[in-house]
Coordinates of C-alpha atoms in Angstrom, one line a residue:
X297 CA 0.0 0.0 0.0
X298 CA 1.0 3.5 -0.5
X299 CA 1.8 6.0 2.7
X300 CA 4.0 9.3 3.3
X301 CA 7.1 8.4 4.7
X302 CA 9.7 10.6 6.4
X303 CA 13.2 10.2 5.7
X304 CA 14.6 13.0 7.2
X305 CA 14.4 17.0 8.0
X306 CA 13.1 18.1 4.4
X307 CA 12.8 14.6 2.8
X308 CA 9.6 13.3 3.0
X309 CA 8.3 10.3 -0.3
X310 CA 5.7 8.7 -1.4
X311 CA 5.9 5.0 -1.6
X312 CA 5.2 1.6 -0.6
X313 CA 4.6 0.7 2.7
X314 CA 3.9 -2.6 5.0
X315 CA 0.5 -3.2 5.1
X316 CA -0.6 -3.1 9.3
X317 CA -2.0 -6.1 11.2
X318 CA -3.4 -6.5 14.3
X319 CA -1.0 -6.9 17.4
X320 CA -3.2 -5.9 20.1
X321 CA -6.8 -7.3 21.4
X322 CA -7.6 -3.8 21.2
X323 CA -6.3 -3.2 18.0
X324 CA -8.6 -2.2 14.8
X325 CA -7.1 -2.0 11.0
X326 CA -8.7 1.2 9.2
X327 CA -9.3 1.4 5.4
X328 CA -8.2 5.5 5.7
X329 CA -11.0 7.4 2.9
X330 CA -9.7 10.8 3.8
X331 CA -6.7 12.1 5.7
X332 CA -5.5 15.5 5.6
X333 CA -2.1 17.5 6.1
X334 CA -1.6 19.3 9.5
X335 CA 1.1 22.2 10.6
X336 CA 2.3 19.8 13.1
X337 CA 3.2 17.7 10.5
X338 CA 5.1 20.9 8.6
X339 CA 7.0 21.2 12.1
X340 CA 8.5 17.5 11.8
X341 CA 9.5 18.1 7.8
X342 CA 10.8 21.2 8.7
X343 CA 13.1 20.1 11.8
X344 CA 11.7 22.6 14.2
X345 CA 9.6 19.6 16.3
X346 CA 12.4 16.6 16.4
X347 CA 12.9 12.9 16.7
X348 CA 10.9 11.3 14.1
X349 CA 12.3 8.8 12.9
X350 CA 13.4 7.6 9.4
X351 CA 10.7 5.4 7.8
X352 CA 7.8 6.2 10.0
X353 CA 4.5 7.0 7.9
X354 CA 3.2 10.4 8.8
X355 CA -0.8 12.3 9.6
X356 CA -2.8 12.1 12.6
X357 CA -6.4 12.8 10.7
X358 CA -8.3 10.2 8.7
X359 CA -11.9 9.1 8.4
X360 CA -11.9 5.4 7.5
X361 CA -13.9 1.9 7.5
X362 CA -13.3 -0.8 9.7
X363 CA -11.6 -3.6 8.0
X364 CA -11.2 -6.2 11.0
X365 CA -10.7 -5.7 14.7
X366 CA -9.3 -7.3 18.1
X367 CA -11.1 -9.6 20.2
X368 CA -11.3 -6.3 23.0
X369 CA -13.1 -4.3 21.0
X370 CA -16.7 -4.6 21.4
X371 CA -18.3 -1.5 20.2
X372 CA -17.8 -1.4 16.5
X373 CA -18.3 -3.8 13.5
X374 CA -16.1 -4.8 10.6
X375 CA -17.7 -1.8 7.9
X376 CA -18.6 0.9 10.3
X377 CA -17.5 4.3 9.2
X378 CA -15.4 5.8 12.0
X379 CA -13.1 9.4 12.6
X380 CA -10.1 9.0 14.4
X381 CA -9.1 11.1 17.3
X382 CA -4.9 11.9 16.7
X383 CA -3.8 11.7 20.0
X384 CA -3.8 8.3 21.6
X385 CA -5.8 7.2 24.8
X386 CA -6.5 3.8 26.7
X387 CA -10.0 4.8 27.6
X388 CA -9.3 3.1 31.6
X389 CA -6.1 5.3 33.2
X390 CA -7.0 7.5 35.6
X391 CA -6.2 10.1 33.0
X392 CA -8.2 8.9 30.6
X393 CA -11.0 8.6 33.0
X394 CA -10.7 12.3 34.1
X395 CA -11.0 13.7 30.4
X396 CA -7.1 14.3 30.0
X397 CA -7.3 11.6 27.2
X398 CA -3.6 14.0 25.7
X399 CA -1.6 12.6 28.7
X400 CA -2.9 8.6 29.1
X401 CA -0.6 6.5 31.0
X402 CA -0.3 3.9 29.2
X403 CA -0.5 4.9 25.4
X404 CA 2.8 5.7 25.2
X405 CA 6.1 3.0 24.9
X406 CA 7.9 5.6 27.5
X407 CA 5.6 4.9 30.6
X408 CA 4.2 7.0 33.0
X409 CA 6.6 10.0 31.5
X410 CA 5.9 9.6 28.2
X411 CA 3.5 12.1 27.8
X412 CA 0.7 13.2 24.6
X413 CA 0.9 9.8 21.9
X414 CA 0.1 11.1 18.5
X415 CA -0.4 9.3 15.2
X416 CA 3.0 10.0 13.2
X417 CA 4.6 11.9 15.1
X418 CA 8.0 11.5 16.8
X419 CA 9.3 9.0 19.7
X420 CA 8.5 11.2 22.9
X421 CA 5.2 10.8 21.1
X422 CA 5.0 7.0 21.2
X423 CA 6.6 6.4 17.5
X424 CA 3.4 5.2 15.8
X425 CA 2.9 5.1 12.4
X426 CA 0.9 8.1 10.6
X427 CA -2.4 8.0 9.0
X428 CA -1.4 9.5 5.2
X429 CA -1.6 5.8 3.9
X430 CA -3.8 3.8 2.2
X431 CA -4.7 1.7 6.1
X432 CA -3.5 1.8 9.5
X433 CA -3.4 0.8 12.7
X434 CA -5.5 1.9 15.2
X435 CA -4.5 1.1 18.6
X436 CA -7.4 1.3 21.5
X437 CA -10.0 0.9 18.6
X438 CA -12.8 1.1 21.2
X439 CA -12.0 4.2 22.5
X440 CA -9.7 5.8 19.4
X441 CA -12.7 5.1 16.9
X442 CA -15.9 6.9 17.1
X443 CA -18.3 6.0 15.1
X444 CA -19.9 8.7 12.6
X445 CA -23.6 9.1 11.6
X446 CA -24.3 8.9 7.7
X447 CA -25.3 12.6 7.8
X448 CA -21.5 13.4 8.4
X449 CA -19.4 13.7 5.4
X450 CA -16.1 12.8 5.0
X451 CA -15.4 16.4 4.6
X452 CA -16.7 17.2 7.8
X453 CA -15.5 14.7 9.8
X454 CA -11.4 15.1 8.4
X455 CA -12.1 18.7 10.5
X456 CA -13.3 17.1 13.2
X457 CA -10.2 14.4 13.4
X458 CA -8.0 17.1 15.1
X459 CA -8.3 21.1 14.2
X460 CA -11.8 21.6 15.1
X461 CA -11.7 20.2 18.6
X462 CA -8.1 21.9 18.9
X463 CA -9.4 24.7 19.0
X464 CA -12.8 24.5 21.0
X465 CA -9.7 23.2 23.3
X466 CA -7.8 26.3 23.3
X467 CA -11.1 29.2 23.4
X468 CA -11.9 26.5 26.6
X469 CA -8.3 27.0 28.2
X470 CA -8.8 30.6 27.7
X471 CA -11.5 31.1 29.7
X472 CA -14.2 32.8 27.3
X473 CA -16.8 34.9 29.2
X474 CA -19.5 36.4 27.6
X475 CA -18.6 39.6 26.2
X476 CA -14.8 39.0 26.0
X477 CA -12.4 40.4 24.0
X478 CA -10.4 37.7 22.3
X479 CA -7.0 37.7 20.3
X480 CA -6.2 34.9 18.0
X481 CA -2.7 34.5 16.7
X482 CA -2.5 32.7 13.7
X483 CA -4.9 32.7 11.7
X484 CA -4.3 29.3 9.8
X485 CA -6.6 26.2 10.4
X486 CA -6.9 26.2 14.0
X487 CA -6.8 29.6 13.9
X488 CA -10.0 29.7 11.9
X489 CA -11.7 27.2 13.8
X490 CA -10.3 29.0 17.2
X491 CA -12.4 32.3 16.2
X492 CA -15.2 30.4 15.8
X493 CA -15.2 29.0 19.0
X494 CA -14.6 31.9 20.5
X495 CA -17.5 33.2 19.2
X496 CA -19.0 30.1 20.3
X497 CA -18.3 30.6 23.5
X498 CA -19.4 33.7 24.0
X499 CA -16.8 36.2 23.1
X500 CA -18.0 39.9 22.1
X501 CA -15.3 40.6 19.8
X502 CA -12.7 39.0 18.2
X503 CA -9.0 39.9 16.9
X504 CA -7.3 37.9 14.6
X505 CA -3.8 38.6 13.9
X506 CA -1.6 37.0 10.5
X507 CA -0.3 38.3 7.6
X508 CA -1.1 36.3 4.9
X509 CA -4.5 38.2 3.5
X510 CA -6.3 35.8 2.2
X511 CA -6.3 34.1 5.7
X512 CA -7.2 37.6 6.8
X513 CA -9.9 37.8 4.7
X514 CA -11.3 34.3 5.7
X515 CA -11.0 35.6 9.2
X516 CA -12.5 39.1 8.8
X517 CA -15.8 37.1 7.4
X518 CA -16.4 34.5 10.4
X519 CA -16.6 38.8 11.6
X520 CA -13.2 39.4 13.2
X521 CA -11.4 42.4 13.5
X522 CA -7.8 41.5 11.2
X523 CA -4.6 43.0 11.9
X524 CA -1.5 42.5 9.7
X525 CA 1.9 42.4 11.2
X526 CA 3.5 43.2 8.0
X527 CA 1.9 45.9 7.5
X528 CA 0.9 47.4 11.5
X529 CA 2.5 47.0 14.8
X530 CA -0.3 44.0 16.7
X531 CA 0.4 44.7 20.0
X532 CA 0.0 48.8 19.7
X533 CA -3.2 47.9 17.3
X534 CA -4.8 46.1 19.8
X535 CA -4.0 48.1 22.8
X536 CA -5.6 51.0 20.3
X537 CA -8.8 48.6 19.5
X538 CA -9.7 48.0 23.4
X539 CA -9.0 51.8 24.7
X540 CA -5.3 51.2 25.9
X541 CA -6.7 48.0 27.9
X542 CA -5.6 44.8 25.7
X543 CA -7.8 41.7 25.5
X544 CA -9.1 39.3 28.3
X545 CA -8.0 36.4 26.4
X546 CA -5.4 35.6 24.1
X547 CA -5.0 32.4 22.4
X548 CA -2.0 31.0 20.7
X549 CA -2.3 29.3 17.9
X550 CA 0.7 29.4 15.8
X551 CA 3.5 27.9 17.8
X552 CA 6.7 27.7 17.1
X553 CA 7.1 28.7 13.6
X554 CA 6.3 31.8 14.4
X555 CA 7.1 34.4 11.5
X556 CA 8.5 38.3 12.3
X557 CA 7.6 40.6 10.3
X558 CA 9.8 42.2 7.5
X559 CA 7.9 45.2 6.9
X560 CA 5.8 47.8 8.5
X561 CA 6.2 49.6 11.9
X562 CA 7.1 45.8 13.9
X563 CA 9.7 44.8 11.7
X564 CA 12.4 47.1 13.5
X565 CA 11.5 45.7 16.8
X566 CA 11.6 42.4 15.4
X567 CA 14.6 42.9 14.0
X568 CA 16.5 44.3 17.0
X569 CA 15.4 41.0 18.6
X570 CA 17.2 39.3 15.7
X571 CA 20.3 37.5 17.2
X572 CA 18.2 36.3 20.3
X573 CA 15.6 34.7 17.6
X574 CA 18.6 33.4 15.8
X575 CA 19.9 31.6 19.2
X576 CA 16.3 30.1 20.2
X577 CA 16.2 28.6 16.4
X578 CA 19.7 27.0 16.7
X579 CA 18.7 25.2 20.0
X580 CA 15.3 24.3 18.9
X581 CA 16.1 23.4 15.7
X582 CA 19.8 22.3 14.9
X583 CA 19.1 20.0 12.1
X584 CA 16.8 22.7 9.9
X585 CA 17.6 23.2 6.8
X586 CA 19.4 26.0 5.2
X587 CA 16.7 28.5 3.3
X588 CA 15.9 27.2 -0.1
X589 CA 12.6 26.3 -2.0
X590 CA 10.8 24.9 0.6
X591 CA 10.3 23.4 4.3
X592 CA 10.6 27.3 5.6
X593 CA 10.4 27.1 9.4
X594 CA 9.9 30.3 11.4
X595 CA 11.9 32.8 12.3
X596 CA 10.9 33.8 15.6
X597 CA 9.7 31.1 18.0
X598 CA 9.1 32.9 20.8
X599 CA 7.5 36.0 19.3
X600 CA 3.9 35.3 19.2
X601 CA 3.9 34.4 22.9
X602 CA 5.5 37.6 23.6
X603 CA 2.7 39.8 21.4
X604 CA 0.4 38.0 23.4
X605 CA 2.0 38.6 26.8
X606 CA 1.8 42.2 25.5
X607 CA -1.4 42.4 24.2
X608 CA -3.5 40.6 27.2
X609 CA -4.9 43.0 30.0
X610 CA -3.8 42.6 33.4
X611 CA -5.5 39.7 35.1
X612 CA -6.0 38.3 31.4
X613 CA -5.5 34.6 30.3
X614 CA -3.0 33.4 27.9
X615 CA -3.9 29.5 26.1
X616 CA -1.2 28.2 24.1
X617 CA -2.3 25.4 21.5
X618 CA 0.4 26.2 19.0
X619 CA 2.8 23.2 19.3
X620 CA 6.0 23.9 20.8
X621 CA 8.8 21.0 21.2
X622 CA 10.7 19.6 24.5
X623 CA 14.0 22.1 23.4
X624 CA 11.8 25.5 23.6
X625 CA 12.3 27.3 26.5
X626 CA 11.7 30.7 25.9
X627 CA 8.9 32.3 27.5
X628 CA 8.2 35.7 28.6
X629 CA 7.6 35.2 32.3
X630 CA 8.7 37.8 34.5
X631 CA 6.0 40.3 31.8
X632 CA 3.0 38.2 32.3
X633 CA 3.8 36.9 36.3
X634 CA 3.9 41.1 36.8
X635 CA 0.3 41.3 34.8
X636 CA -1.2 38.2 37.3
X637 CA -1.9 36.6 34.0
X638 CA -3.2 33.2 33.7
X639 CA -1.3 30.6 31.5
X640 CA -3.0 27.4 30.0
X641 CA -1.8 25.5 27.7
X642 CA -1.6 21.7 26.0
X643 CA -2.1 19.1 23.7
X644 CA -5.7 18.6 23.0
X645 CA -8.1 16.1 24.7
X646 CA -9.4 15.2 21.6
X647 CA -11.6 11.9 22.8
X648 CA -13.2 14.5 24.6
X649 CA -14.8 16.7 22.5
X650 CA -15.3 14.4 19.4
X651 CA -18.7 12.9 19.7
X652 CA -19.8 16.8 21.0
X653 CA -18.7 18.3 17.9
X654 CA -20.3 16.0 15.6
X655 CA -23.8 16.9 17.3
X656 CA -23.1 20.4 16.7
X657 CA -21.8 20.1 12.9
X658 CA -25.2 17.7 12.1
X659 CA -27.6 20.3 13.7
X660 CA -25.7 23.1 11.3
X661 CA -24.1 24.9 14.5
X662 CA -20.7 24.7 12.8
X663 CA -19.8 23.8 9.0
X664 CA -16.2 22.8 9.1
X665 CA -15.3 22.7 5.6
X666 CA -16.0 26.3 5.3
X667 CA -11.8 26.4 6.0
X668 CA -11.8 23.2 3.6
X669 CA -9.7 24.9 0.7
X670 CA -8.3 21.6 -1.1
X671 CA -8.8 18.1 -1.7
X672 CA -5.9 16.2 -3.2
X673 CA -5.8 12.8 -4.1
X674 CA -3.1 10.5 -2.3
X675 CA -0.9 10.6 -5.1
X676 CA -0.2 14.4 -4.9
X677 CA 0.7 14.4 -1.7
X678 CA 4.2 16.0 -1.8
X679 CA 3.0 18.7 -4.1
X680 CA 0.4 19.3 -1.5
X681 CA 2.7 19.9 1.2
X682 CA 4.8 21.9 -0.8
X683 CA 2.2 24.4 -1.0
X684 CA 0.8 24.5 2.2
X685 CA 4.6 24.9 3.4
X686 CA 4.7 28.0 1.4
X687 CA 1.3 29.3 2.5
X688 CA 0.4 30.4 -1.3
X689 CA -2.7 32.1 -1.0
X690 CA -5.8 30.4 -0.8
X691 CA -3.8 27.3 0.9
X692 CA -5.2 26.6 4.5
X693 CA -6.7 23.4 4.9
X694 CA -5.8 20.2 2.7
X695 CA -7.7 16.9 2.9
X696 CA -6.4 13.8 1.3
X697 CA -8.1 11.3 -0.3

């Protein structure tokens, strides 16, 4: 069968793979219909989230059909049309069992201290094969699988795999009251789908920060108030937008391949910062690769959580859901410990939200694809990435299929 394989920092290939079995009781084997391509994969490609290793098929979203299951699982039948949740949970740890499905005990090959498993990602994060193949393996079918009703498309569900409930994770961590003022850095998939939680959740106004315009524009008609870093200065913007206050809530969701900006009134104080960005990158991302046409990572990984130290009122509350790996340390903490601001921050719960957000995309509360710019076959896959690598316009959210 065919799956995207990683073979190293800006060397990813389609080709053949081993066709998955089960190992486990709990184990199901998914026929994958639709998988799609995810920043967090971009991170891995472009060496700024290491360890994965050589050979291991990447993704974390699909929508599939059962094809045959272990013994243990007893809620599904061979044929049943399922979404899969991208992080990795036993359903019985006494994580699990509290909702913090992101941090189950026993998911991960590293023990207690392994922390989030995730479908193709590296092996802090359990070392599993991805879902960008023609089948996989689905470990924990009976809690990993949730079944999907036939009024769900596969369109629908791909967003509800990961970004969607992502980001009703983040507008949660940040603590939306009704009437809040809400930032939103990054206004890429999650980004999207974080304003319209947001809103969701009862947020007054919203202000979406990028600098890619046609991101902007898709912002500026879920109704948010855009702001361009390349061509205004986002913190000063914002503090003008809320009377000199800043927001209530700020939510992160770019992480870190952050972007400064090279022109307009920020890009001197971004590049004044320049040597300490340049020091972050070369601990966070030794094996990068040099500039060239494509796998561009960020140039400033710790400058969206400093706009958004900046930007938040006192007593305001910061969520971070923009990945960030092991080797970032760099955090503004002495700025937002002096505002009494609240951090939250993680890897999604995603078992947790799934079989919520379906009932709210089948009554019409939310229509996913809205964000659903492009469905590629399997086959044009590396193309695919290629573009969404160099954010050409139009290019936010790819399914597979």
């Amino acid at each position: 069968m065919k799956g995207v394989v990683f073979h190293g920092v800006g060397d990813i290939r389609l080709e053949e793979v081993a066709e998955p079995h089960i190992e486990d009781p709990t184990d199901a084997i998914l026929r994958i219909t639709a998988s799609a391509i995810c920043g967090t994969d971009l991170h891995m490609v472009r060496g700024t989230l290491g360890g994965l290793k050589p050979g291991t098929v990447l993704g974390h979203e699909a929508v599939g059909i059962v094809e045959s299951l272990g013994p243990n699982v007893r809620n599904l039948r061979e044929g049943d049309r399922v979404v899969v949740p991208s992080t990795v949970a036993c359903g019985y740890c006494s994580y699990c069992r509290a909702g913090y499905y992101a941090q189950c005990d026993n998911a991960n090959p590293g023990g207690l201290l392994g922390g989030t498993t995730f479908f193709g990602g590296p092996a802090m994060a359990g070392g599993l094969n991805g879902l960008q193949a023609e089948k996989a393996r689905i470990p924990f079918a009976n809690v990993g699988l949730v079944k999907l009703p036939d009024d769900v498309t596969d369109d629908e569900a791909i967003l509800i795999s990961d970004i969607l409930p992502t980001a009703y994770f983040g507008a949660e961590l940040a603590e939306i009251k009704p009437g809040d003022t809400v930032a939103v850095f990054g206004c890429g998939p999650v980004g999207q789908f974080s304003i319209t939680c947001a809103k969701l959740q009862g947020a007054g106004r919203v202000l979406a920060v990028d600098n890619e315009p046609s991101r902007l524009e898709m912002a500026r008609n879920q109704g948010a108030e855009v702001i361009n870093f390349d061509s205004e200065d986002p913190v000063q913007v914002i503090r003008d937008l809320t009377g000199g206050i800043g927001v209530d809530r700020a939510i992160d969701a770019v992480g870190v391949d952050a972007e400064r900006p090279h022109h307009g009134p920020a890009a001197q104080k971004a590049e004044e910062q320049k040597v300490q960005f340049d020091q972050e990158l070369s601990e966070i991302a030794p094996e990068a690769p040099r500039p060239g046409d494509h796998w561009h990572h960020g140039d400033s990984p710790s400058l969206v959580l400093t706009w958004a130290v900046q930007a938040l009122a006192k007593a305001g509350t910061l969520s971070i859901i923009g990945v960030y790996p092991p080797a970032h340390r760099f955090f503004p903490i002495g700025m937002a410990m002096n505002k009494n601001l609240t951090l939250k921050m993680g890897n999604c719960n995603h078992r947790q939200y799934i079989p919520m957000l379906i009932d709210l995309v089948r009554s019409g509360v939310i229509d996913p694809t809205e964000i659903l710019t492009q469905t590629e076959p399997l086959t044009s896959v590396i193309e695919a990435y290629q573009a969404f690598d160099e954010r050409r316009p139009g290019w936010v959210k790819v399914e597979l299929v």
